[in-house]
Amino acid sequence: MTDLIVTNFNRNFTGVSATAAAVIRKQAQRYDLALVGHPLPGCPDPIPLRAARARSGPGTIWHVRRNTEMRAALWARDVLRLPIKIVFTSAAIRRHSALPRWLISRMDAVVATTDAAASCVPHVRGVAPHGVDTDLFRPAPDRTAAWAATGYPGASGLATIGRIRPEKGTDRFVDVCLELLPQVPDLTALIIGKATREHEGFAAGLHSKIAAASLTDRILWPGEVSQNALRTLLPALSLIVQLPRYEGYGMAPLEGMACGVPFVATDTGYYRTFSAQGRAGRITEPEEAADAAFKVLADPNMRGAAREVAEDSFSIDREVDGIESVYRSLVPSLGHKYPGQGRH
């Protein structure tokens, strides 16, 4: 019998995938764990859904994060009558639509990533903010050399990371760059992410705006970057700028902080808490973001502070411990893969 079944039914590597993978890598050291669905970097090879059902018994927990995964778990528990418990992670800080609300209402327990998210769903047994693996995400010994090794032009770089669409504020980032880059001649900007078909026109408009400002060679579009490549790129950056109109949580600033990279962001998601009252980042209005970015770039003390805040307050182990407390509220006898590990 397996202690923990974790599902990943989205073949694309999304923000949810990244946070799940970080947790799973640590959980695999504590529990007899099986991943179901599509592979995740550094995680156990996935098994078929049918095999997961066969390995489920009394005390098995299914941890799900998406609608499709909730449906599969409910089918296993309520139709196939498997004696499992279902845990759902919720990061949204707005009211879910009707179907997700119904699915969430059927969960045995919910882990919210923030207090705000907890207020939007039922059955919350604990709040466990997403953490970052500070062993994988680390500062570069020499940031200048790390940037040069990327092959991008200029002496330093800043970036925004996420899907290219209005909700993520990609247009706001471009506006910041149009104001900031003329003031910092050796700075290069990266727009990391991809536009889905429905937002290709939005991206094309931004390309035209950049070209009209003669900054095509300094505002670059690397596209979607793998997690392994991102772990190499982040320590080379000098600043991360995230200006979304809505964000449920937002991992990019936190992963950057672990690499000693401060951030500038709008007041959404968990960004204000990450900032540690301005030590690790600045929260700003969009129209003031360029000025905030200029000031952060000029403050070398924020680099060390960003890493310190990530290590002290947002480690992945703290998140896994918080999730475990929810598991144990459902299954007090939850076993461990290796005796003694994971007990606190």
Coordinates of C-alpha atoms in Angstrom, one line a residue:
M1 CA 0.0 0.0 0.0
T2 CA 1.3 3.4 -0.9
D3 CA 1.2 6.3 1.6
L4 CA 0.8 9.1 -0.9
I5 CA -0.5 9.4 -4.4
V6 CA 0.2 12.7 -6.1
T7 CA -1.4 13.6 -9.4
N8 CA -0.1 15.7 -12.3
F9 CA -2.5 15.6 -15.3
N10 CA -1.3 18.7 -17.1
R11 CA 1.3 17.8 -19.8
N12 CA 2.5 21.5 -19.8
F13 CA 4.9 22.6 -17.1
T14 CA 3.0 25.4 -15.4
G15 CA 3.4 27.3 -12.1
V16 CA 1.3 24.6 -10.4
S17 CA 3.7 22.0 -11.9
A18 CA 6.7 23.8 -10.5
T19 CA 5.4 24.1 -7.0
A20 CA 4.2 20.5 -7.0
A21 CA 7.5 19.2 -8.2
A22 CA 9.4 21.0 -5.5
V23 CA 7.1 19.5 -2.8
I24 CA 7.2 16.0 -4.3
R25 CA 11.0 15.9 -4.4
K26 CA 11.0 16.4 -0.6
Q27 CA 8.0 14.2 0.1
A28 CA 9.6 11.3 -1.8
Q29 CA 12.2 11.3 1.0
R30 CA 9.5 10.9 3.7
Y31 CA 6.8 8.7 2.2
D32 CA 6.2 5.8 0.0
L33 CA 5.0 8.1 -2.8
A34 CA 3.7 7.5 -6.3
L35 CA 3.3 10.2 -9.0
V36 CA 0.4 9.7 -11.5
G37 CA 0.1 11.3 -14.8
H38 CA 2.8 13.3 -16.5
P39 CA 6.5 13.4 -15.4
L40 CA 7.9 16.2 -13.3
P41 CA 11.6 17.1 -13.0
G42 CA 13.5 15.4 -10.3
C43 CA 10.4 13.4 -9.2
P44 CA 9.7 9.6 -9.4
D45 CA 8.7 8.2 -12.7
P46 CA 4.9 8.4 -13.0
I47 CA 2.7 5.3 -12.9
P48 CA -0.7 4.8 -14.6
L49 CA -3.9 5.8 -12.9
R50 CA -5.0 2.2 -12.8
A51 CA -1.8 1.2 -10.9
A52 CA -2.4 4.1 -8.5
R53 CA -5.8 2.7 -7.6
A54 CA -4.4 -0.8 -7.1
R55 CA -1.8 0.6 -4.7
S56 CA -4.3 2.6 -2.7
G57 CA -5.7 1.3 0.6
P58 CA -6.7 2.5 4.1
G59 CA -4.5 5.4 5.0
T60 CA -3.5 6.3 1.5
I61 CA -3.8 10.0 0.7
W62 CA -4.4 11.4 -2.8
H63 CA -3.0 14.9 -3.2
V64 CA -4.6 16.8 -6.1
R65 CA -4.2 20.3 -7.5
R66 CA -6.5 20.6 -10.5
N67 CA -10.1 20.0 -11.5
T68 CA -9.3 16.9 -13.6
E69 CA -7.3 15.5 -10.7
M70 CA -10.1 16.1 -8.2
R71 CA -12.5 14.3 -10.5
A72 CA -10.2 11.3 -10.7
A73 CA -9.8 11.1 -7.0
L74 CA -13.5 11.4 -6.3
W75 CA -14.1 8.6 -8.8
A76 CA -11.7 6.4 -6.9
R77 CA -13.2 7.2 -3.5
D78 CA -16.9 7.6 -4.2
V79 CA -17.5 5.3 -7.1
L80 CA -14.8 2.6 -6.8
R81 CA -15.1 2.9 -3.0
L82 CA -11.4 3.0 -2.3
P83 CA -10.7 3.9 1.4
I84 CA -8.6 6.9 0.5
K85 CA -8.4 10.5 1.8
I86 CA -8.3 13.4 -0.7
V87 CA -6.3 16.6 -0.1
F88 CA -6.5 19.6 -2.4
T89 CA -4.1 22.6 -2.6
S90 CA -5.8 25.9 -3.2
A91 CA -3.9 29.1 -4.1
A92 CA -6.7 31.2 -5.7
I93 CA -7.6 34.4 -3.9
R94 CA -10.9 34.8 -5.7
R95 CA -14.2 32.9 -5.8
H96 CA -14.0 29.7 -7.8
S97 CA -16.6 29.0 -10.5
A98 CA -19.4 26.5 -9.9
L99 CA -17.7 23.2 -10.9
P100 CA -14.5 23.8 -8.9
R101 CA -16.6 24.9 -5.9
W102 CA -18.5 21.7 -6.0
L103 CA -15.4 19.5 -6.4
I104 CA -13.6 21.3 -3.6
S105 CA -16.6 20.8 -1.3
R106 CA -16.1 17.1 -1.7
M107 CA -12.5 17.1 -0.6
D108 CA -11.5 15.6 2.8
A109 CA -9.2 18.5 3.4
V110 CA -7.8 21.6 1.7
V111 CA -4.3 23.1 2.1
A112 CA -4.4 26.8 1.4
T113 CA -1.3 28.6 0.3
T114 CA -2.3 31.9 2.0
D115 CA -4.8 33.1 4.6
A116 CA -6.5 35.0 1.7
A117 CA -6.8 31.7 -0.3
A118 CA -8.2 30.0 2.8
S119 CA -11.0 32.4 3.0
C120 CA -12.2 31.4 -0.5
V121 CA -12.7 27.6 0.0
P122 CA -14.2 25.2 2.5
H123 CA -12.6 22.3 4.5
V124 CA -9.3 24.2 5.0
R125 CA -7.2 22.2 7.5
G126 CA -4.0 24.3 7.2
V127 CA -2.2 27.1 5.5
A128 CA 1.2 26.2 4.0
P129 CA 2.8 28.9 1.9
H130 CA 4.7 27.7 -1.1
G131 CA 8.4 27.4 -0.4
V132 CA 11.6 27.3 -2.5
D133 CA 14.3 24.7 -2.5
T134 CA 17.3 26.9 -1.4
D135 CA 19.7 24.0 -2.2
L136 CA 18.7 24.1 -5.9
F137 CA 18.2 27.9 -6.2
R138 CA 21.4 29.5 -5.0
P139 CA 23.2 32.8 -5.7
A140 CA 26.0 32.9 -8.3
P141 CA 29.6 33.3 -6.9
D142 CA 30.1 36.0 -9.5
R143 CA 26.9 37.6 -10.9
T144 CA 28.7 39.5 -13.7
A145 CA 30.4 36.3 -14.9
A146 CA 27.1 34.4 -14.6
W147 CA 25.4 37.0 -16.8
A148 CA 28.2 37.0 -19.4
A149 CA 27.8 33.2 -19.5
T150 CA 24.2 33.4 -20.6
G151 CA 25.2 34.9 -23.9
Y152 CA 22.7 37.8 -23.6
P153 CA 24.0 41.3 -24.4
G154 CA 24.8 44.0 -21.9
A155 CA 26.5 43.8 -18.5
S156 CA 23.4 42.8 -16.4
G157 CA 19.8 41.7 -16.8
L158 CA 16.3 41.9 -15.4
A159 CA 13.3 39.7 -16.3
T160 CA 9.7 39.1 -15.9
I161 CA 8.6 35.4 -15.8
G162 CA 5.2 34.0 -16.7
R163 CA 2.6 33.6 -19.5
I164 CA 2.5 36.5 -21.9
R165 CA -1.0 38.0 -21.3
P166 CA -2.6 41.0 -19.8
E167 CA -3.4 39.3 -16.5
K168 CA 0.3 38.7 -15.9
G169 CA 1.1 42.4 -16.7
T170 CA 3.5 41.8 -19.6
D171 CA 2.5 45.1 -21.0
R172 CA 3.3 46.8 -17.8
F173 CA 6.8 45.3 -17.8
V174 CA 7.4 46.6 -21.3
D175 CA 6.4 50.0 -20.2
V176 CA 8.9 49.8 -17.3
C177 CA 11.6 48.8 -19.7
L178 CA 10.9 51.6 -22.1
E179 CA 11.4 54.1 -19.2
L180 CA 14.2 52.3 -17.4
L181 CA 16.6 51.0 -20.1
P182 CA 17.5 54.4 -21.5
Q183 CA 18.7 55.3 -18.0
V184 CA 20.8 52.1 -17.6
P185 CA 22.7 51.6 -20.9
D186 CA 24.2 48.2 -20.1
L187 CA 20.9 46.6 -18.9
T188 CA 19.1 43.9 -20.9
A189 CA 15.5 42.9 -20.3
L190 CA 14.1 39.4 -20.7
I191 CA 10.4 38.4 -21.2
I192 CA 10.4 34.8 -20.2
G193 CA 7.3 32.8 -21.1
K194 CA 5.1 32.1 -24.0
A195 CA 1.9 33.5 -25.4
T196 CA -1.0 31.1 -26.0
R197 CA -2.8 31.4 -29.3
E198 CA -5.5 33.7 -27.9
H199 CA -2.8 36.2 -26.7
E200 CA -0.6 36.2 -29.8
G201 CA -2.1 39.5 -30.9
F202 CA -1.3 41.0 -27.5
A203 CA 2.3 39.9 -27.8
A204 CA 2.5 41.2 -31.3
G205 CA 1.4 44.6 -30.1
L206 CA 4.2 44.6 -27.5
H207 CA 6.7 43.7 -30.1
S208 CA 5.6 46.7 -32.2
K209 CA 5.8 49.0 -29.2
I210 CA 9.3 47.8 -28.4
A211 CA 10.4 48.3 -32.1
A212 CA 9.0 51.8 -32.2
A213 CA 11.2 52.6 -29.2
S214 CA 14.3 51.1 -30.9
L215 CA 14.8 48.7 -28.1
T216 CA 14.4 45.4 -29.9
D217 CA 18.0 44.5 -29.3
R218 CA 17.6 45.1 -25.5
I219 CA 14.2 43.7 -24.7
L220 CA 14.5 40.0 -25.6
W221 CA 11.9 37.2 -25.8
P222 CA 13.6 33.9 -24.8
G223 CA 10.3 32.1 -24.7
E224 CA 9.5 29.4 -22.2
V225 CA 12.5 28.3 -20.2
S226 CA 12.9 24.9 -18.6
Q227 CA 13.3 24.6 -14.8
N228 CA 16.9 23.5 -15.2
A229 CA 17.7 26.4 -17.5
L230 CA 15.9 28.8 -15.1
R231 CA 18.0 27.7 -12.2
T232 CA 21.1 28.7 -14.2
L233 CA 19.6 32.0 -15.5
L234 CA 18.1 33.3 -12.2
P235 CA 21.4 33.8 -10.4
A236 CA 22.7 35.8 -13.3
L237 CA 19.8 38.4 -13.0
S238 CA 20.0 41.6 -11.1
L239 CA 16.3 42.1 -10.7
I240 CA 12.9 40.4 -11.3
V241 CA 9.9 42.5 -12.1
Q242 CA 6.4 41.0 -11.7
L243 CA 3.5 43.4 -12.3
P244 CA 0.4 41.2 -12.7
R245 CA -3.2 42.4 -12.4
Y246 CA -4.0 39.2 -10.5
E247 CA -1.8 36.5 -9.0
G248 CA -2.9 33.7 -6.8
Y249 CA 0.6 33.3 -5.2
G250 CA 3.5 33.9 -7.6
M251 CA 6.8 31.9 -7.3
A252 CA 9.1 33.9 -9.6
P253 CA 10.1 36.5 -6.9
L254 CA 10.7 33.8 -4.3
E255 CA 12.9 31.6 -6.6
G256 CA 14.8 34.8 -7.5
M257 CA 15.2 35.7 -3.8
A258 CA 16.8 32.3 -3.2
C259 CA 19.3 33.2 -5.9
G260 CA 20.0 36.6 -4.2
V261 CA 17.9 38.5 -6.7
P262 CA 15.5 41.2 -5.3
F263 CA 12.2 42.1 -7.0
V264 CA 9.7 44.8 -7.8
A265 CA 6.1 43.8 -7.9
T266 CA 2.5 44.9 -7.7
D267 CA 0.5 44.2 -4.6
T268 CA -1.0 40.9 -5.5
G269 CA -0.3 37.3 -4.8
Y270 CA 2.0 36.7 -1.8
Y271 CA 4.4 39.4 -3.0
R272 CA 4.0 41.8 -0.1
T273 CA 4.9 39.1 2.4
F274 CA 7.9 38.0 0.3
S275 CA 9.2 41.6 0.4
A276 CA 9.8 41.5 4.2
Q277 CA 8.8 45.1 4.5
G278 CA 11.1 46.2 1.7
R279 CA 14.2 44.1 2.6
A280 CA 13.9 41.7 -0.3
G281 CA 11.7 43.6 -2.7
R282 CA 9.6 46.6 -3.3
I283 CA 5.8 46.6 -3.8
T284 CA 4.7 49.4 -6.1
E285 CA 2.0 50.8 -8.3
P286 CA 2.6 50.1 -12.0
E287 CA 3.2 53.7 -12.9
E288 CA 6.0 53.9 -10.3
A289 CA 7.6 50.6 -11.1
A290 CA 10.4 52.0 -13.2
D291 CA 11.5 54.3 -10.4
A292 CA 11.3 51.4 -7.9
A293 CA 13.4 49.2 -10.2
F294 CA 16.1 51.9 -10.6
K295 CA 16.3 52.2 -6.8
V296 CA 16.5 48.4 -6.2
L297 CA 19.2 48.0 -8.9
A298 CA 21.2 50.7 -7.0
D299 CA 21.0 48.9 -3.6
P300 CA 23.5 46.1 -3.4
N301 CA 22.3 45.2 0.2
M302 CA 19.1 43.8 -1.1
R303 CA 20.8 40.9 -2.7
G304 CA 22.0 39.3 0.6
A305 CA 18.7 40.2 2.3
A306 CA 16.7 38.5 -0.5
R307 CA 18.6 35.2 0.0
E308 CA 18.3 35.5 3.8
V309 CA 14.5 36.0 3.7
A310 CA 14.1 33.1 1.4
E311 CA 16.1 30.8 3.6
D312 CA 14.7 31.9 6.9
S313 CA 11.0 32.2 6.0
F314 CA 10.1 30.4 2.8
S315 CA 12.1 27.2 2.6
I316 CA 10.5 24.2 0.9
D317 CA 10.9 22.2 4.1
R318 CA 8.5 24.6 5.9
E319 CA 5.9 24.0 3.2
V320 CA 6.3 20.2 3.3
D321 CA 6.0 20.3 7.1
G322 CA 2.8 22.3 6.9
I323 CA 1.3 19.9 4.4
E324 CA 2.3 16.9 6.6
S325 CA 0.3 18.4 9.5
V326 CA -2.8 18.3 7.3
Y327 CA -2.1 14.7 6.2
R328 CA -1.7 13.7 9.8
S329 CA -5.0 15.3 10.8
L330 CA -6.6 12.8 8.4
V331 CA -4.3 9.8 8.8
P332 CA -2.5 10.0 12.2
S333 CA -0.6 6.8 11.5
L334 CA 0.8 8.0 8.2
G335 CA 4.0 6.1 7.5
H336 CA 7.4 7.2 6.3
K337 CA 9.5 5.7 3.6
Y338 CA 12.5 5.8 5.8
P339 CA 12.1 5.3 9.5
G340 CA 12.6 8.5 11.5
Q341 CA 12.5 10.9 8.5
G342 CA 9.9 13.6 8.4
R343 CA 9.1 13.4 12.1
H344 CA 9.1 16.6 14.0

